[in-house]
Amino acid sequence: MKKKFLIMINKKAFILFLISMFLTTCLSCTGQNQPLTYTGYYFDTIVNLTFYNNKDAKLAEECFDLCQSYENLLSRTVEGSDIWNINHSNGVAVTVSPETYALLEEALFYCELSRDKIDITVAPLMDLWNFTDATKEQTPPTQGEIDALLTHVDYRLIELENNTVTLKDPKAAIDLGFIAKGYIADRIKEYLISQGVESALINLGGNICAIGNKPDGTAYTIGIQEPFAPGGTTLDTIEITNTSVVTSGTYERYFTYNNTIYHHILDATTGYPSDSSLTSVTIICTSALQADALSTTCFVLGKDKALEYINSLDGAECILVDTQGNLYYSHNINLGN
């Protein structure tokens, strides 16, 4: 069953890529000097690559190959990946790639920074809540079901040593969803720059990573989505140059039960969706990995602690939206309006 699913995903990516190739050909024939976007499907999300000054389709194909490679390395649902192997090791040490090892080290740092509210061994709880396939008829799990899995959520049970990883609790399972897309966006950006690309936007399911400026020297303008509004409804805009923007919000994956919204950002200390009085956190910084990880970390920390932490960092900014629709900004943020 898993193999069939993977084949279906690859076919979808291929079809989307052919559509992009068709659009590229049409624009070339009409002589339009416009940015071109190539589309693929990886990590259960749409990946868009927009090129401004180098529109070689081969570059997009190579970036999608990178996406596939990292999905095969880091996805917990791909059999044989490093993360899959750790989760199915029954407590035995697993040798992983240096990249996986380094990413796990980064992830554990943010687990500690979040005061245990983020925990990369939360995968069984994520499966229990099943926000990926959430429906209007969905009901929250029982307290008993949550408590039974919470006993296996503890990132301190992960032991890293000499490129080996030991997950000491066989019933625990790792998920890197809060940080992996940012890491991959950084790797794609590095590759494109090495190939001479000077103006491009990388979009991994809403994780935006910009290369340089637009060819005319102006910054990219990025809209901040209004929570629970139709797609494209913006609360504000920001201008970015050669940096990354990542937003985490309650409106992305959720269901409603008895007039209560249950969203996908879990607090690992309770097993329930985070109750931080925020609906959206946007992080702007050079590293897409840092932006990805901080968007979730700041969400679970709440407004005051998030602003305090971001304001203590050099080169990182944030926009927070609370449940009442109020906006809060860190220092020195570059707004587009």
XYZ file of C-alpha atoms in Angstrom, residues 8-329:
322
model
C 0.791 8.129 -7.007
C 2.601 11.089 -5.463
C 5.416 10.853 -7.991
C 2.958 10.721 -10.878
C 1.221 13.826 -9.568
C 4.522 15.640 -9.297
C 5.386 14.601 -12.835
C 2.042 15.799 -14.206
C 2.408 19.164 -12.448
C 5.926 19.450 -13.794
C 4.673 18.798 -17.360
C 2.067 21.529 -16.929
C 4.808 23.928 -15.825
C 6.920 22.913 -18.819
C 3.969 23.636 -21.103
C 3.510 27.087 -19.577
C 7.233 27.737 -19.950
C 7.098 26.892 -23.648
C 4.057 29.089 -24.233
C 5.616 32.086 -22.516
C 8.840 31.654 -24.459
C 6.936 31.582 -27.732
C 5.060 34.775 -26.902
C 8.243 36.526 -25.825
C 6.898 37.480 -22.416
C 9.660 38.472 -20.059
C 8.011 37.202 -16.891
C 9.028 35.027 -13.964
C 8.259 31.359 -14.450
C 6.939 28.998 -11.793
C 7.555 25.251 -11.770
C 5.393 23.049 -9.561
C 5.904 19.680 -7.887
C 4.350 17.709 -5.044
C 6.494 16.511 -2.147
C 6.193 16.233 1.656
C 2.396 16.063 1.197
C 2.394 19.637 -0.056
C 2.785 21.680 -3.235
C 6.280 22.947 -4.010
C 6.620 26.028 -6.241
C 9.895 27.299 -7.698
C 9.715 30.760 -9.283
C 12.705 31.823 -11.383
C 13.278 35.423 -12.448
C 16.672 35.584 -14.141
C 17.383 31.937 -14.966
C 14.431 30.020 -16.349
C 16.184 26.762 -17.238
C 13.663 23.963 -16.652
C 16.536 21.597 -15.914
C 17.271 23.555 -12.724
C 13.696 23.009 -11.541
C 13.954 19.307 -12.329
C 17.167 19.068 -10.302
C 15.528 20.883 -7.377
C 12.623 18.448 -7.474
C 15.151 15.611 -7.461
C 16.544 17.152 -4.266
C 13.041 17.257 -2.797
C 12.537 13.586 -3.569
C 15.917 12.722 -2.090
C 15.145 14.537 1.163
C 11.682 13.035 1.354
C 13.282 9.600 1.066
C 15.715 10.574 3.826
C 13.560 12.443 6.367
C 9.933 11.394 5.970
C 8.650 9.100 8.696
C 6.147 7.558 6.271
C 8.674 6.532 3.603
C 9.847 3.023 4.328
C 13.640 2.872 4.536
C 14.165 6.573 5.305
C 16.452 7.448 8.193
C 13.482 8.526 10.311
C 11.457 5.436 9.388
C 14.407 3.234 10.327
C 14.790 4.952 13.717
C 11.077 4.652 14.452
C 11.112 0.927 13.632
C 14.389 0.072 15.340
C 12.866 -1.286 18.581
C 15.384 0.638 20.629
C 18.458 -0.412 18.629
C 20.976 2.222 17.478
C 20.572 3.260 13.825
C 23.317 4.747 11.669
C 21.986 7.792 9.806
C 23.314 10.274 7.276
C 25.278 13.273 8.579
C 22.438 15.514 7.381
C 19.812 13.630 9.374
C 22.062 13.642 12.421
C 22.648 17.406 12.213
C 18.936 18.103 11.695
C 18.040 16.009 14.732
C 20.514 18.037 16.795
C 18.827 21.245 15.629
C 15.365 19.834 16.349
C 16.316 18.845 19.881
C 17.544 22.398 20.527
C 14.093 23.773 19.711
C 12.390 21.104 21.816
C 14.320 22.420 24.796
C 13.787 26.060 23.800
C 10.019 25.499 23.706
C 10.100 24.250 27.291
C 9.072 20.766 26.138
C 5.944 22.043 24.364
C 7.507 20.911 21.092
C 8.663 17.307 21.114
C 9.792 15.438 18.016
C 8.607 12.126 19.494
C 5.010 13.358 19.270
C 4.286 11.345 16.096
C 1.917 8.805 17.742
C -0.188 11.662 19.110
C -0.270 13.304 15.686
C -1.543 10.061 14.215
C -4.180 9.837 16.947
C -5.493 13.336 16.195
C -5.221 12.771 12.409
C -5.441 16.387 11.303
C -4.189 15.432 7.841
C -7.546 13.818 7.023
C -9.688 15.994 9.298
C -13.405 16.097 8.448
C -16.411 18.051 9.710
C -17.622 14.904 11.490
C -14.332 14.341 13.322
C -14.298 14.124 17.107
C -11.328 14.697 19.420
C -9.672 11.655 20.996
C -10.513 10.733 24.565
C -8.403 11.771 27.535
C -7.541 8.126 28.086
C -6.250 7.719 24.541
C -4.115 10.861 24.869
C -2.725 9.889 28.281
C -1.739 6.446 27.016
C 0.418 7.972 24.265
C 1.803 10.860 26.327
C 3.845 8.365 28.331
C 5.856 7.706 25.150
C 6.453 11.361 24.245
C 9.863 12.440 25.506
C 12.624 13.754 23.241
C 15.138 13.002 26.009
C 14.784 9.340 25.072
C 16.689 10.105 21.848
C 20.404 9.440 22.084
C 22.779 10.847 19.465
C 26.339 9.562 19.202
C 28.790 9.318 16.284
C 26.138 9.483 13.536
C 23.981 6.885 15.276
C 20.554 7.528 16.754
C 18.941 5.450 19.480
C 15.261 5.900 20.290
C 15.116 4.209 23.661
C 11.335 3.795 23.793
C 10.203 1.363 21.053
C 6.678 2.818 21.235
C 7.876 6.366 20.573
C 8.232 7.778 17.051
C 9.986 10.827 15.612
C 8.428 13.415 13.304
C 10.444 16.360 11.934
C 7.517 18.174 10.369
C 8.099 21.412 12.269
C 11.628 21.891 10.894
C 12.302 19.673 7.861
C 10.778 21.857 5.137
C 12.857 24.804 6.279
C 16.012 22.713 6.162
C 15.181 21.508 2.646
C 14.391 25.047 1.441
C 17.851 26.120 2.614
C 19.455 23.270 0.680
C 17.534 24.160 -2.496
C 18.544 27.793 -2.103
C 22.221 26.815 -1.722
C 22.029 24.680 -4.838
C 20.375 27.352 -6.976
C 22.907 29.989 -5.889
C 25.723 27.568 -6.777
C 24.188 27.379 -10.264
C 24.241 31.152 -10.723
C 20.604 31.904 -9.877
C 20.324 35.455 -8.522
C 16.548 35.993 -8.321
C 14.126 33.265 -7.277
C 11.431 32.304 -4.790
C 11.213 28.844 -3.239
C 7.819 27.945 -1.754
C 7.486 24.677 0.157
C 3.842 24.613 1.155
C 3.886 28.242 2.304
C 7.468 28.232 3.577
C 8.958 31.043 1.486
C 12.683 31.317 0.816
C 13.904 34.190 -1.372
C 17.102 34.414 -3.383
C 18.304 37.999 -3.830
C 15.951 40.710 -5.081
C 13.810 40.883 -8.177
C 15.934 41.614 -11.270
C 14.888 45.295 -11.166
C 16.396 45.607 -7.689
C 13.111 45.771 -5.790
C 12.273 43.519 -2.857
C 9.757 40.695 -2.955
C 6.392 41.547 -1.391
C 4.907 38.735 0.703
C 1.355 38.774 2.020
C 0.476 37.561 5.524
C -2.667 35.430 5.356
C -5.625 36.473 7.482
C -6.493 33.441 9.664
C -9.646 31.569 8.623
C -10.277 33.991 5.732
C -10.387 32.839 2.091
C -6.974 32.128 0.604
C -5.216 35.279 -0.548
C -6.884 37.511 2.055
C -3.997 39.420 3.618
C -3.694 41.077 6.999
C -0.450 42.779 6.100
C 2.479 42.606 3.693
C 6.221 42.559 4.214
C 9.145 43.186 1.889
C 12.007 40.699 1.863
C 15.383 40.353 0.190
C 17.403 37.137 0.272
C 15.586 35.882 3.353
C 12.874 33.460 4.467
C 9.296 33.802 5.687
C 7.407 31.005 7.446
C 3.960 31.123 9.028
C 2.397 28.641 11.454
C -1.299 29.019 12.149
C -4.340 27.311 13.596
C -6.244 27.786 10.334
C -4.001 25.482 8.298
C -5.284 22.084 9.514
C -8.100 21.852 12.027
C -11.592 20.610 12.784
C -14.413 21.998 14.926
C -16.243 20.011 17.561
C -18.896 21.454 19.907
C -17.924 24.970 18.761
C -14.284 24.417 19.727
C -11.497 24.547 17.153
C -8.929 21.756 17.399
C -5.832 22.612 15.368
C -2.717 20.689 14.380
C -0.094 22.506 16.500
C 0.069 20.186 19.492
C 1.430 21.057 22.916
C 3.497 17.983 23.764
C 3.120 18.611 27.498
C -0.659 18.118 27.340
C -1.265 16.156 24.146
C -3.839 18.738 23.061
C -3.672 21.590 20.523
C -1.628 24.476 21.887
C -3.701 27.003 23.838
C -1.388 29.997 23.498
C -4.071 32.563 22.514
C -2.389 32.923 19.104
C -3.815 32.029 15.721
C -0.796 32.853 13.562
C 2.956 33.341 13.896
C 5.101 34.586 11.009
C 8.898 34.518 11.288
C 11.255 36.403 8.975
C 14.964 35.534 9.034
C 17.777 34.469 6.712
C 17.659 30.757 7.528
C 14.542 28.918 6.379
C 15.273 26.210 8.945
C 15.318 28.773 11.739
C 12.165 30.448 10.444
C 10.360 27.118 10.209
C 11.354 25.984 13.692
C 10.754 29.367 15.329
C 7.274 29.765 13.845
C 6.099 26.705 15.784
C 8.251 27.423 18.833
C 6.937 30.967 19.171
C 3.386 29.774 18.657
C 3.506 27.378 21.599
C 5.379 29.874 23.791
C 2.672 32.521 23.387
C 2.802 36.237 22.604
C 4.898 37.650 25.421
C 7.606 34.991 25.489
C 7.703 34.878 21.676
C 8.222 38.631 21.333
C 10.822 38.636 24.088
C 12.794 35.850 22.437
C 12.608 37.175 18.866
C 13.596 40.672 20.000
C 16.667 39.156 21.659
C 17.884 37.692 18.348
C 19.872 39.438 15.629
C 18.341 39.143 12.172
C 14.980 37.612 13.133
C 11.581 39.319 13.125
C 8.017 38.205 13.700
C 4.361 39.068 13.223
C 1.916 37.554 15.708
C -1.870 37.388 15.416
C -3.924 36.554 18.512
C -7.354 34.966 18.720
C -8.964 38.427 18.815
C -7.315 39.420 15.532
C -4.778 41.774 17.104
C -1.371 42.056 15.424
C 1.937 42.314 17.261
C 5.284 43.109 15.658
